[in-house]
XYZ file of C-alpha atoms in Angstrom:
756
model
C 38.882 71.360 217.197
C 40.764 73.666 214.916
C 37.824 74.609 212.751
C 34.633 73.752 214.506
C 31.633 73.811 212.194
C 29.328 75.391 214.730
C 31.745 77.918 216.069
C 32.086 76.045 219.365
C 35.167 73.938 219.685
C 34.061 72.226 222.886
C 31.927 69.495 221.390
C 34.935 67.406 220.358
C 38.329 68.978 220.760
C 40.052 65.869 219.422
C 38.875 66.299 215.831
C 40.349 68.606 213.242
C 38.949 69.129 209.750
C 41.859 69.048 207.322
C 40.166 68.518 203.959
C 37.689 70.549 201.945
C 35.469 67.546 201.248
C 34.796 67.020 204.966
C 34.236 70.742 205.462
C 31.870 71.055 202.489
C 29.881 68.044 203.699
C 29.334 69.662 207.089
C 28.339 73.135 205.886
C 24.711 72.329 204.872
C 24.173 70.411 208.109
C 25.538 73.292 210.182
C 23.261 75.694 208.316
C 20.137 73.633 209.033
C 20.990 73.087 212.684
C 21.749 76.778 213.141
C 18.302 77.563 211.747
C 16.678 75.230 214.262
C 18.630 76.580 217.244
C 17.991 80.216 216.314
C 14.249 79.598 216.144
C 14.350 78.319 219.718
C 14.680 81.937 220.868
C 11.047 82.582 219.875
C 8.775 79.898 221.348
C 5.645 81.358 219.712
C 5.434 80.782 215.970
C 2.876 80.815 213.216
C 1.709 77.528 211.754
C 3.679 78.248 208.599
C 6.936 78.745 210.537
C 6.179 75.675 212.620
C 5.687 73.570 209.485
C 8.934 74.883 207.975
C 10.927 73.986 211.081
C 9.288 70.590 211.162
C 10.384 69.975 207.565
C 13.959 71.018 208.368
C 14.067 68.729 211.396
C 12.723 65.758 209.470
C 15.111 66.442 206.569
C 18.050 66.446 208.984
C 16.899 63.136 210.465
C 16.467 61.465 207.054
C 19.825 62.779 205.803
C 21.552 61.518 208.939
C 19.955 58.104 208.438
C 21.336 57.824 204.903
C 24.694 59.159 206.044
C 24.900 56.613 208.877
C 24.088 53.762 206.491
C 27.115 54.697 204.396
C 29.281 54.966 207.511
C 28.203 51.517 208.684
C 29.001 50.045 205.267
C 32.493 51.563 205.480
C 32.910 50.056 208.944
C 31.986 46.616 207.621
C 34.633 46.840 204.899
C 37.346 48.146 207.255
C 37.496 46.065 210.387
C 40.195 48.175 212.039
C 37.725 51.097 212.206
C 34.628 49.038 212.961
C 34.306 49.886 216.672
C 35.044 53.612 216.365
C 32.892 54.032 213.277
C 30.056 52.009 214.816
C 30.019 54.177 217.939
C 30.105 57.410 215.912
C 27.252 56.166 213.674
C 25.200 55.168 216.725
C 25.625 58.637 218.255
C 24.763 60.344 214.960
C 21.587 58.291 214.547
C 20.569 58.991 218.151
C 21.137 62.740 217.706
C 19.210 62.765 214.415
C 16.267 61.013 216.053
C 16.353 63.513 218.924
C 16.218 66.460 216.526
C 13.338 64.872 214.626
C 11.431 64.398 217.887
C 12.129 67.952 219.090
C 10.842 69.393 215.798
C 7.831 67.068 215.511
C 4.565 68.948 215.061
C 2.826 66.445 217.289
C 4.970 67.587 220.220
C 3.679 71.159 219.944
C 1.380 72.583 222.636
C -2.251 73.523 221.769
C -2.872 76.782 219.910
C -2.987 79.994 221.955
C -5.739 82.596 221.837
C -3.798 84.624 219.261
C -3.739 81.735 216.840
C -0.040 81.009 217.308
C 1.480 77.819 218.584
C 3.988 77.439 221.417
C 6.529 74.836 220.273
C 10.058 73.652 220.769
C 10.470 74.939 224.333
C 13.367 72.578 225.085
C 16.178 74.775 223.759
C 18.775 73.028 225.924
C 17.781 69.674 224.464
C 18.108 71.006 220.913
C 21.587 72.463 221.575
C 22.697 69.188 223.182
C 21.375 67.135 220.254
C 22.973 69.514 217.741
C 26.367 69.228 219.424
C 26.149 65.469 219.556
C 25.128 65.317 215.903
C 27.915 67.604 214.675
C 30.487 65.801 216.801
C 29.458 62.324 215.661
C 29.042 63.242 211.974
C 32.446 64.959 211.966
C 33.969 61.883 213.579
C 32.442 59.624 210.925
C 33.851 61.866 208.189
C 37.303 62.013 209.752
C 37.317 58.227 210.207
C 36.289 57.806 206.579
C 39.135 60.137 205.639
C 41.522 57.693 207.293
C 40.484 55.170 204.656
C 41.683 57.550 201.951
C 44.998 57.976 203.769
C 45.264 54.200 204.094
C 44.705 53.820 200.338
C 47.527 56.275 199.608
C 49.886 54.497 202.012
C 49.009 51.104 200.536
C 49.571 52.430 197.021
C 52.907 53.947 198.071
C 53.997 50.661 199.622
C 53.244 48.795 196.392
C 55.273 51.352 194.436
C 58.206 51.013 196.862
C 58.253 47.215 196.591
C 58.230 47.372 192.800
C 60.868 50.121 192.903
C 63.150 47.826 194.914
C 62.640 45.066 192.344
C 63.410 47.471 189.509
C 66.627 48.564 191.132
C 67.872 44.978 191.407
C 66.963 43.620 187.961
C 69.826 42.282 185.889
C 68.137 41.389 182.591
C 66.258 43.514 180.158
C 63.345 41.069 179.903
C 62.804 41.187 183.660
C 63.005 44.977 183.598
C 60.305 45.264 180.904
C 57.937 43.083 182.915
C 58.468 44.861 186.245
C 58.425 48.367 184.766
C 55.055 47.652 183.177
C 53.711 46.829 186.635
C 55.456 49.899 188.069
C 53.809 52.158 185.474
C 50.325 50.945 186.414
C 51.043 51.406 190.122
C 52.307 54.936 189.525
C 49.124 55.805 187.627
C 47.050 54.676 190.620
C 49.286 56.595 193.036
C 49.052 59.683 190.826
C 45.244 59.688 190.924
C 45.040 59.155 194.678
C 47.587 61.836 195.526
C 46.153 64.274 192.980
C 42.707 64.011 194.563
C 44.253 64.424 198.007
C 46.239 67.460 196.937
C 43.124 69.201 195.635
C 41.214 68.301 198.819
C 43.740 69.664 201.335
C 42.741 72.871 203.118
C 46.268 73.863 204.154
C 47.840 75.757 201.237
C 51.382 74.966 202.433
C 50.648 71.243 202.419
C 49.129 71.555 198.958
C 52.286 73.254 197.713
C 54.518 70.564 199.274
C 52.343 67.831 197.767
C 52.512 69.497 194.349
C 56.316 69.672 194.622
C 56.617 65.996 195.573
C 54.287 64.916 192.760
C 56.267 67.022 190.277
C 59.427 65.166 191.315
C 57.704 61.810 190.818
C 56.419 62.855 187.403
C 59.848 63.860 186.110
C 61.697 61.023 187.848
C 59.447 58.336 186.354
C 60.863 59.070 182.907
C 64.394 59.507 184.223
C 64.161 56.158 186.017
C 63.179 54.419 182.801
C 66.036 55.732 180.671
C 68.639 55.659 183.459
C 67.810 52.007 184.190
C 67.933 51.080 180.513
C 71.334 52.757 180.208
C 72.653 50.863 183.237
C 71.397 47.555 181.839
C 73.089 48.224 178.497
C 76.341 49.450 180.108
C 76.555 47.610 183.456
C 80.234 48.418 184.016
C 79.856 52.178 183.472
C 80.335 54.084 186.766
C 78.719 57.328 185.550
C 75.624 55.390 184.416
C 75.335 53.786 187.856
C 75.688 57.162 189.607
C 73.024 58.585 187.317
C 70.602 55.755 188.062
C 71.214 55.731 191.839
C 70.451 59.455 192.062
C 67.070 58.958 190.366
C 66.035 56.082 192.633
C 67.072 58.057 195.720
C 65.077 61.112 194.661
C 61.975 59.046 193.925
C 62.102 57.440 197.363
C 62.473 60.850 199.015
C 59.458 62.191 197.089
C 57.340 59.148 197.996
C 58.278 59.624 201.632
C 57.376 63.316 201.492
C 53.902 62.495 200.190
C 53.305 60.132 203.117
C 54.616 62.697 205.601
C 52.087 65.195 204.254
C 49.043 62.903 204.333
C 49.889 61.406 207.741
C 51.399 64.613 209.182
C 54.443 62.627 210.295
C 57.970 63.994 210.274
C 61.102 62.075 209.458
C 64.308 62.810 211.343
C 65.425 65.040 208.490
C 62.156 66.949 208.323
C 62.346 68.703 211.684
C 63.437 71.932 210.050
C 60.883 74.603 209.292
C 60.853 76.890 206.289
C 63.964 79.089 206.171
C 63.317 82.605 207.427
C 62.302 84.686 204.409
C 62.632 88.447 204.174
C 58.999 89.014 203.166
C 57.877 87.211 206.345
C 60.377 89.159 208.424
C 59.119 92.471 207.035
C 55.503 91.441 207.590
C 56.171 90.527 211.236
C 58.259 93.662 211.824
C 55.569 95.970 210.403
C 52.898 94.184 212.412
C 54.861 94.831 215.610
C 55.404 98.484 214.684
C 51.736 99.104 213.893
C 50.622 97.345 217.094
C 52.221 100.198 219.047
C 49.199 102.308 218.129
C 47.091 99.983 220.273
C 49.488 99.156 223.097
C 52.671 101.018 224.034
C 53.652 98.454 226.629
C 53.253 95.150 224.771
C 57.030 94.546 224.509
C 60.341 96.244 225.223
C 61.599 98.951 222.813
C 64.987 97.234 222.479
C 63.371 94.140 220.958
C 62.278 96.154 217.917
C 65.862 97.093 217.080
C 66.903 93.451 217.481
C 64.090 92.348 215.174
C 65.202 94.805 212.499
C 68.827 93.648 212.762
C 67.732 90.041 212.246
C 65.822 91.203 209.179
C 68.807 93.157 207.816
C 71.021 90.098 208.338
C 68.852 88.115 205.935
C 69.540 90.657 203.183
C 73.110 89.349 203.132
C 71.880 86.666 200.714
C 71.524 89.600 198.282
C 74.492 91.775 199.238
C 77.007 88.909 199.557
C 76.107 87.440 196.187
C 78.781 87.637 193.505
C 76.010 88.213 190.962
C 74.615 91.354 192.636
C 75.830 94.521 190.919
C 77.629 97.245 192.874
C 74.726 99.671 192.349
C 72.186 97.143 193.615
C 74.337 96.298 196.642
C 74.709 99.980 197.557
C 70.975 100.596 197.160
C 70.130 97.691 199.489
C 72.707 98.747 202.096
C 71.437 102.339 201.931
C 67.841 101.287 202.512
C 68.893 99.053 205.409
C 70.649 102.016 207.008
C 67.595 104.226 206.481
C 65.403 101.593 208.135
C 67.801 101.535 211.113
C 67.620 105.331 211.469
C 63.830 105.421 211.257
C 63.564 102.579 213.766
C 65.886 104.383 216.191
C 63.706 107.506 215.931
C 60.657 105.367 216.635
C 62.307 103.745 219.658
C 63.303 107.193 220.975
C 59.741 108.532 220.614
C 58.397 105.330 222.126
C 60.623 105.564 225.227
C 59.606 109.205 225.690
C 55.910 108.271 225.487
C 56.416 105.535 228.085
C 58.283 107.927 230.389
C 55.235 110.202 230.596
C 52.905 107.180 230.958
C 51.075 107.943 227.712
C 48.059 105.727 227.063
C 48.318 105.877 223.279
C 50.825 106.713 220.559
C 51.953 110.335 220.587
C 52.122 112.483 217.468
C 55.900 111.980 217.257
C 55.384 108.234 217.517
C 52.755 108.238 214.775
C 55.123 110.051 212.404
C 57.935 107.631 213.297
C 55.663 104.613 212.760
C 54.733 105.825 209.273
C 58.377 106.523 208.347
C 59.572 103.146 209.648
C 56.893 101.226 207.733
C 57.689 103.202 204.594
C 61.418 102.495 204.842
C 60.965 98.712 205.196
C 58.455 98.811 202.323
C 61.089 100.546 200.188
C 63.588 97.854 201.194
C 61.172 95.101 200.194
C 60.529 96.804 196.849
C 64.255 97.042 196.088
C 64.882 93.399 197.026
C 61.956 92.330 194.844
C 63.347 94.324 191.922
C 66.792 92.728 192.321
C 65.503 89.139 192.631
C 62.964 89.356 189.830
C 65.343 91.244 187.553
C 68.054 88.638 187.978
C 65.608 85.786 187.392
C 64.303 87.425 184.224
C 67.833 87.935 182.900
C 68.809 84.340 183.664
C 65.739 82.959 181.924
C 66.561 84.979 178.810
C 70.166 83.732 178.779
C 69.336 80.112 179.549
C 66.464 80.062 177.092
C 69.021 79.435 174.338
C 70.165 76.187 176.063
C 73.726 76.576 174.734
C 75.502 74.422 177.371
C 72.958 71.616 176.964
C 73.354 71.565 173.199
C 77.118 71.637 173.545
C 77.062 68.751 176.049
C 74.885 66.650 173.729
C 77.210 67.298 170.791
C 80.389 66.615 172.798
C 78.928 63.417 174.235
C 77.857 62.154 170.816
C 81.415 62.788 169.565
C 82.935 60.912 172.510
C 84.890 64.034 173.480
C 85.444 63.708 177.240
C 87.483 66.914 177.460
C 84.739 68.975 175.854
C 82.159 67.322 178.124
C 84.241 68.347 181.162
C 84.524 71.922 179.866
C 80.796 72.351 179.179
C 79.994 70.610 182.473
C 81.796 73.427 184.287
C 79.695 75.960 182.359
C 76.487 74.115 183.270
C 77.582 73.896 186.912
C 78.054 77.665 187.012
C 74.595 78.182 185.501
C 73.169 75.748 188.041
C 74.693 77.715 190.928
C 73.260 80.955 189.528
C 69.800 79.423 189.232
C 69.946 77.859 192.701
C 70.916 81.194 194.260
C 68.274 83.062 192.262
C 65.559 80.652 193.438
C 66.697 81.323 197.009
C 66.389 85.089 196.441
C 62.936 84.628 194.899
C 61.907 82.706 198.006
C 62.813 85.769 200.093
C 60.378 87.958 198.114
C 57.797 85.323 197.120
C 54.974 86.932 199.118
C 53.175 83.726 200.191
C 54.288 80.530 201.892
C 53.022 78.253 199.065
C 55.112 80.224 196.561
C 58.075 80.095 198.941
C 57.742 76.294 199.029
C 57.664 76.275 195.216
C 60.870 78.346 195.168
C 62.558 75.835 197.478
C 61.408 72.998 195.204
C 62.858 74.805 192.155
C 66.136 75.391 193.999
C 66.398 71.702 194.935
C 65.489 70.580 191.412
C 68.223 72.624 189.722
C 70.684 71.490 192.388
C 69.945 67.807 191.685
C 69.374 67.746 187.914
C 72.574 69.641 187.059
C 74.926 66.836 188.208
C 72.587 64.225 186.696
C 72.888 65.858 183.267
C 76.663 65.815 183.638
C 76.774 62.109 184.573
C 74.463 61.298 181.645
C 76.741 63.279 179.287
C 79.797 61.456 180.620
C 78.106 58.110 179.951
C 77.324 59.139 176.379
C 80.910 60.325 175.855
C 82.162 56.921 177.002
C 79.666 55.140 174.716
C 79.018 57.618 171.866
C 77.284 55.043 169.640
C 74.755 54.081 172.341
C 71.224 55.146 171.424
C 70.062 54.466 174.988
C 72.743 56.736 176.501
C 71.757 59.471 174.043
C 68.067 59.060 174.901
C 68.921 59.220 178.613
C 70.766 62.518 178.224
C 67.825 63.924 176.236
C 65.401 63.078 179.073
C 67.515 64.859 181.709
C 67.968 67.894 179.463
C 64.189 68.019 178.934
C 63.698 67.962 182.713
C 66.065 70.940 183.026
C 64.202 72.847 180.319
C 60.875 71.983 181.960
C 62.099 73.394 185.270
C 63.124 76.621 183.522
C 59.561 76.901 182.175
C 58.197 76.289 185.673
C 60.505 79.012 186.966
C 59.094 81.467 184.411
C 55.580 80.698 185.636
C 56.705 81.047 189.253
C 58.201 84.433 188.428
C 54.877 85.639 187.008
C 53.019 84.464 190.105
C 55.453 86.239 192.444
C 55.009 89.432 190.420
C 51.227 89.064 190.581
C 51.315 88.777 194.369
C 53.685 91.732 194.734
C 51.558 93.966 192.512
C 48.312 92.910 194.172
C 46.852 91.253 191.076
C 46.247 88.015 192.920
C 44.624 87.323 196.277
C 45.015 84.201 198.403
C 41.742 82.720 197.153
C 39.569 84.939 194.950
C 41.153 87.124 192.283
C 37.928 89.087 191.853
C 38.291 90.585 195.349
C 41.068 92.763 193.978
C 38.995 95.830 193.099
C 40.327 99.078 191.623
C 42.776 100.929 193.843
C 44.533 104.288 193.453
C 47.494 104.034 191.118
C 46.437 100.705 189.631
C 44.626 101.987 186.547
C 46.206 101.559 183.128
C 48.244 104.341 181.581
C 45.472 105.266 179.149
C 42.888 105.623 181.870
C 45.019 107.785 184.116
C 44.705 110.714 181.712
C 40.949 110.409 181.399
C 38.581 112.344 183.604
C 36.442 110.220 185.941
C 32.735 110.448 185.155
C 29.751 109.533 187.319
C 26.493 108.595 185.642
C 23.589 110.913 186.325
C 20.082 109.679 187.191
C 18.871 109.467 183.575
C 21.910 107.521 182.436
C 21.655 105.167 185.396
C 18.037 104.494 184.473
C 18.985 103.580 180.910
C 21.681 101.272 182.298
C 19.289 99.579 184.715
C 18.031 96.949 182.238
C 21.539 95.897 181.230
C 22.578 95.867 184.879
C 19.626 93.654 185.796
C 20.595 91.181 183.078
C 24.118 91.083 184.490
C 22.764 90.356 187.963
C 20.586 87.513 186.696
C 23.406 86.034 184.628
C 25.897 86.228 187.510
C 23.339 84.537 189.740
C 22.850 81.772 187.155
C 26.626 81.270 186.916
C 26.862 80.979 190.711
C 24.070 78.398 190.654
C 25.862 76.332 188.017
C 29.238 76.363 189.772
C 27.598 75.206 193.003
C 26.697 71.985 191.168
C 30.376 71.103 190.683
C 31.803 68.561 193.102
C 35.298 70.038 192.775
C 34.831 73.563 194.089
C 38.579 74.240 193.735
C 38.645 73.355 190.031
C 40.186 76.180 187.991
C 37.076 76.446 185.798
C 34.892 76.850 188.902
C 37.121 79.452 190.559
C 37.521 81.520 187.424
C 33.800 81.384 186.609
C 33.002 82.523 190.160
C 35.478 85.330 189.704
C 33.785 86.478 186.486
C 30.335 86.318 188.106
C 31.518 88.375 191.076
C 33.047 91.086 188.883
C 29.922 91.184 186.720
C 27.846 91.675 189.873
C 30.073 94.622 190.840
C 29.306 96.138 187.425
C 25.585 95.568 188.051
C 25.865 97.495 191.325
C 27.594 100.307 189.441
C 24.533 100.712 187.186
C 22.491 101.234 190.363
C 24.906 103.816 191.759
C 25.957 101.357 194.490
C 28.934 99.188 195.353
C 32.683 99.805 195.276
C 32.875 100.960 191.645
C 32.280 104.678 192.072
C 33.337 106.167 188.728
C 33.590 105.111 185.106
C 37.354 104.711 185.588
C 36.612 102.078 188.227
C 34.193 100.342 185.875
C 36.657 100.292 182.974
C 39.403 98.943 185.198
C 37.046 96.245 186.459
C 36.203 95.374 182.841
C 39.904 95.059 182.044
C 40.487 92.751 185.031
C 37.406 90.732 184.033
C 38.754 90.270 180.504
C 42.079 89.001 181.892
C 40.267 86.529 184.125
C 38.200 85.417 181.138
C 41.354 84.699 179.165
C 42.654 82.671 182.124
C 39.418 80.682 181.995
C 40.062 80.056 178.290
C 43.472 78.660 179.187
C 41.872 76.342 181.766
C 39.282 75.221 179.232
C 42.003 74.464 176.702
C 43.826 72.337 179.284
C 40.554 70.639 180.281
C 39.807 69.790 176.639
C 42.984 67.715 176.286
C 41.296 64.797 178.083
C 38.188 64.868 175.863
C 37.316 62.842 172.802
C 36.983 64.622 169.456
C 33.259 65.517 169.510
C 33.316 66.757 173.104
C 36.518 68.658 172.508
C 35.090 70.381 169.421
C 32.133 71.738 171.425
C 34.355 73.103 174.198
C 36.867 74.612 171.782
C 34.153 76.320 169.725
C 32.681 78.032 172.783
C 36.149 78.835 174.083
C 37.023 80.639 170.840
C 33.888 82.778 171.246
C 35.000 83.573 174.786
C 38.506 84.548 173.665
C 37.122 86.950 171.053
C 34.732 88.570 173.552
C 37.440 88.960 176.222
C 39.800 90.554 173.731
C 37.008 92.870 172.583
C 36.285 93.893 176.178
C 39.972 94.397 176.907
C 40.557 96.600 173.881
C 37.433 98.620 174.595
C 38.388 99.165 178.241
C 41.882 100.354 177.289
C 40.714 102.728 174.534
C 40.678 106.341 175.853
C 37.565 108.456 175.243
C 36.738 112.121 175.770
C 33.393 113.661 176.561
C 30.352 112.491 178.436
C 28.546 110.939 175.445
C 31.563 108.882 174.382
C 32.117 107.765 177.976
C 28.493 106.686 178.298
C 28.760 104.676 175.054
C 31.913 103.006 176.357
C 30.114 102.055 179.590
C 27.231 100.612 177.571
C 29.591 98.645 175.329
C 31.575 97.268 178.299
C 28.459 96.020 180.059
C 27.000 94.487 176.900
C 30.243 92.623 176.163
C 30.396 91.425 179.775
C 26.845 90.133 179.394
C 27.885 88.185 176.290
C 30.890 86.723 178.153
C 28.705 85.469 180.991
C 26.255 83.972 178.493
C 29.035 81.865 176.938
C 30.339 80.844 180.382
C 26.844 79.843 181.415
C 26.533 77.568 178.380
C 29.907 75.939 179.081
C 29.587 75.242 182.810
C 26.956 72.441 182.817
C 28.556 70.716 179.811
C 32.043 70.797 181.359
C 30.663 69.680 184.720
C 29.036 66.665 183.092
C 32.277 65.741 181.319
C 34.348 66.300 184.445
C 32.129 63.971 186.493
C 32.241 61.405 183.718
C 36.021 61.282 183.475
C 36.549 61.602 187.203
C 34.272 58.612 187.733
C 36.227 56.591 185.207
C 39.553 57.601 186.725
C 38.480 56.993 190.310
C 37.517 53.401 189.558
C 41.217 52.642 188.905
C 40.031 49.337 187.592
C 40.502 50.167 183.949
C 43.661 52.255 183.554
C 43.774 51.221 179.918
C 40.691 53.323 179.105
C 42.254 56.323 180.771
C 45.510 55.804 178.957
C 43.718 55.489 175.619
C 42.084 58.863 176.187
C 45.509 60.289 176.910
C 46.773 58.872 173.632
C 43.873 60.396 171.710
C 44.487 63.874 173.071
C 46.601 66.308 171.125
C 50.008 67.333 172.447
C 49.820 70.106 175.027
C 51.761 73.240 174.323
C 54.423 74.346 176.757
C 52.387 77.145 178.338
C 49.371 74.861 178.700
C 51.481 72.192 180.347
C 52.595 74.704 182.933
C 48.985 75.444 183.788
C 48.176 71.744 184.111
C 50.029 71.120 187.357
C 46.926 70.056 189.257
C 46.106 67.174 186.933
C 45.902 63.820 188.622
C 48.215 61.922 186.271
C 51.983 62.033 186.055
C 53.576 61.958 182.605
C 51.775 58.720 181.787
C 51.507 59.304 178.049
C 55.221 59.998 177.715
C 55.950 57.048 179.967
C 54.024 54.742 177.680
C 55.787 56.070 174.617
C 59.050 55.033 176.246
C 57.487 51.712 177.246
C 56.633 51.073 173.608
C 60.257 51.574 172.727
C 61.645 49.192 175.319
C 62.072 46.410 172.806
C 64.002 48.628 170.432
C 67.302 48.367 172.294
C 70.147 48.718 169.907
C 72.406 45.723 169.516
C 75.586 47.713 169.920
């Protein structure tokens, strides 16, 4: 088992926990069973301890009974799993009963002369029952998870059947009827896959799922307008090409979703991620640093070969026509420096081996440091080149000149102008595709690398689709449908540019250490990371008297952070942005509490002020998540959330400005510390008031969405929400719906086909 709950993978090596929901369900059970097993080490216990263990054992038994009842109900509804589920439920019930019996007070031996009781002597029996229970419960959960996968596959199959019907329709009336059905099926598929995406443990799979769902979202609108255009102009070749490309891309995205949830691979999916430079540098440095532990782990020549393979990948940068001469020379120079440092390391390494050294020599240690520094410098230069080019391209393409020119030329029926501007757009597309590839090399994490690949593929596909849509409009300049179709593809291009801007920020965050894999608040102050204003200030440590005066405020922070943690634990969706960001704020506030006690990782006032600045940024991110969350609410609910959010924005800005303001002197510094902690306390107070209210609303709307029986209610709520701004839409990628509201707006206009 890949992630055994009890730390022992022997109890059922055939099961692997792949979703957070299964993992979170097992954690409390593992905790209780661990408590019982650990107490087996001490057979003599007081009556109070004995009673506590008895309660835990009985609670486990009762919980297992309820759990098994649910499993048996699932088995009844799904005959194909009936035998497996029935056996797993039987084993779980038997193990639960065994634990209850082993922890039964009545089974205890009579009291000893010291007043203590000898109980639970059968440690082997308890371990055996615990293993059986964890194995059987995990099996029930994994079997139940198959039902979810089956639902997604069934939903996909319905979408595919309707998609085939849509592709073959020949009349507009038939298209309206079938597309209405298709829209409802896509809403259902969106909810199921959105829940699955959020539940996946593997971050790479989550990124691939997000990419596939993004394709489906954009292609749903393209399919509508491309099909309408083909129906209006059935003899137009460019319209047919445009439509066929959309249907093909939708089928590929649907197939990718199924490959992710079933872990299957199509014949074209046998390739792994292309070798990125950031991964190559990480592996190379790891091998270099391992020499400190073992001089004989691999041959010295292999290190030179590994570096050459890494240098070869930089050709994507140096061979590019868009890389300046200065940038190319800088990259080549750093590659040569890395070669020289590696050769010095290999030379020192061979010498150490020749004298049978047991550990790295002083010459080797110096060479290791120089080699790691040179590849770090290479990575920094490549990052600067990739990010700089992407930033420049986004500025240039932000004006959308080729798109506007194509629209105008198409509306005028000017085929020559369309051809000319198509060449300009094709050149821009090639620049963007190459830039996305370079960003993938320096992305810093595999999920971001997958997102870069998705962006590259999107630009590669949408560019020709815009051109075919423009050609159709040029051939039929009076066609409102052809004009609408071109608009939709241009909007998809602009949307992908916005996504690229967000991706660029995330890559920068990873490179600069502002974002960890899971918890942003783990990024504590480090040398060189303070703001420019704080670098000139003198670090100050609070003396005993000042720490005493801070103690009350610090205690309030501790209590508030504890209350926030308690509230977020009540959320079912532990990966919800509001939950993660609230946890982050609580953790940073707790670090500030430790500072008031003279403890923790914040040693000086500079550390505290930097932590306050990071906390304010995280608070503003929470405000963004709250704004996105509020778009699904009705007016009264939305007003409450927005009012509290505005308070939070003001407090975060106040904290940020205060943290960045330089002060001189001990008294002024102490006042700044006091102000920072008081503002942080106010921020947590607002967060604490928001969490239970948002949790209640989230459960309410999730319950309504999960029923899938009344999509009309969900759609009405979408219609009531205000339009989401561009930046907010970028932050709303994890929502369960595709562009359903926009889809319905197009649906409403289906009957408005022009007569021309």
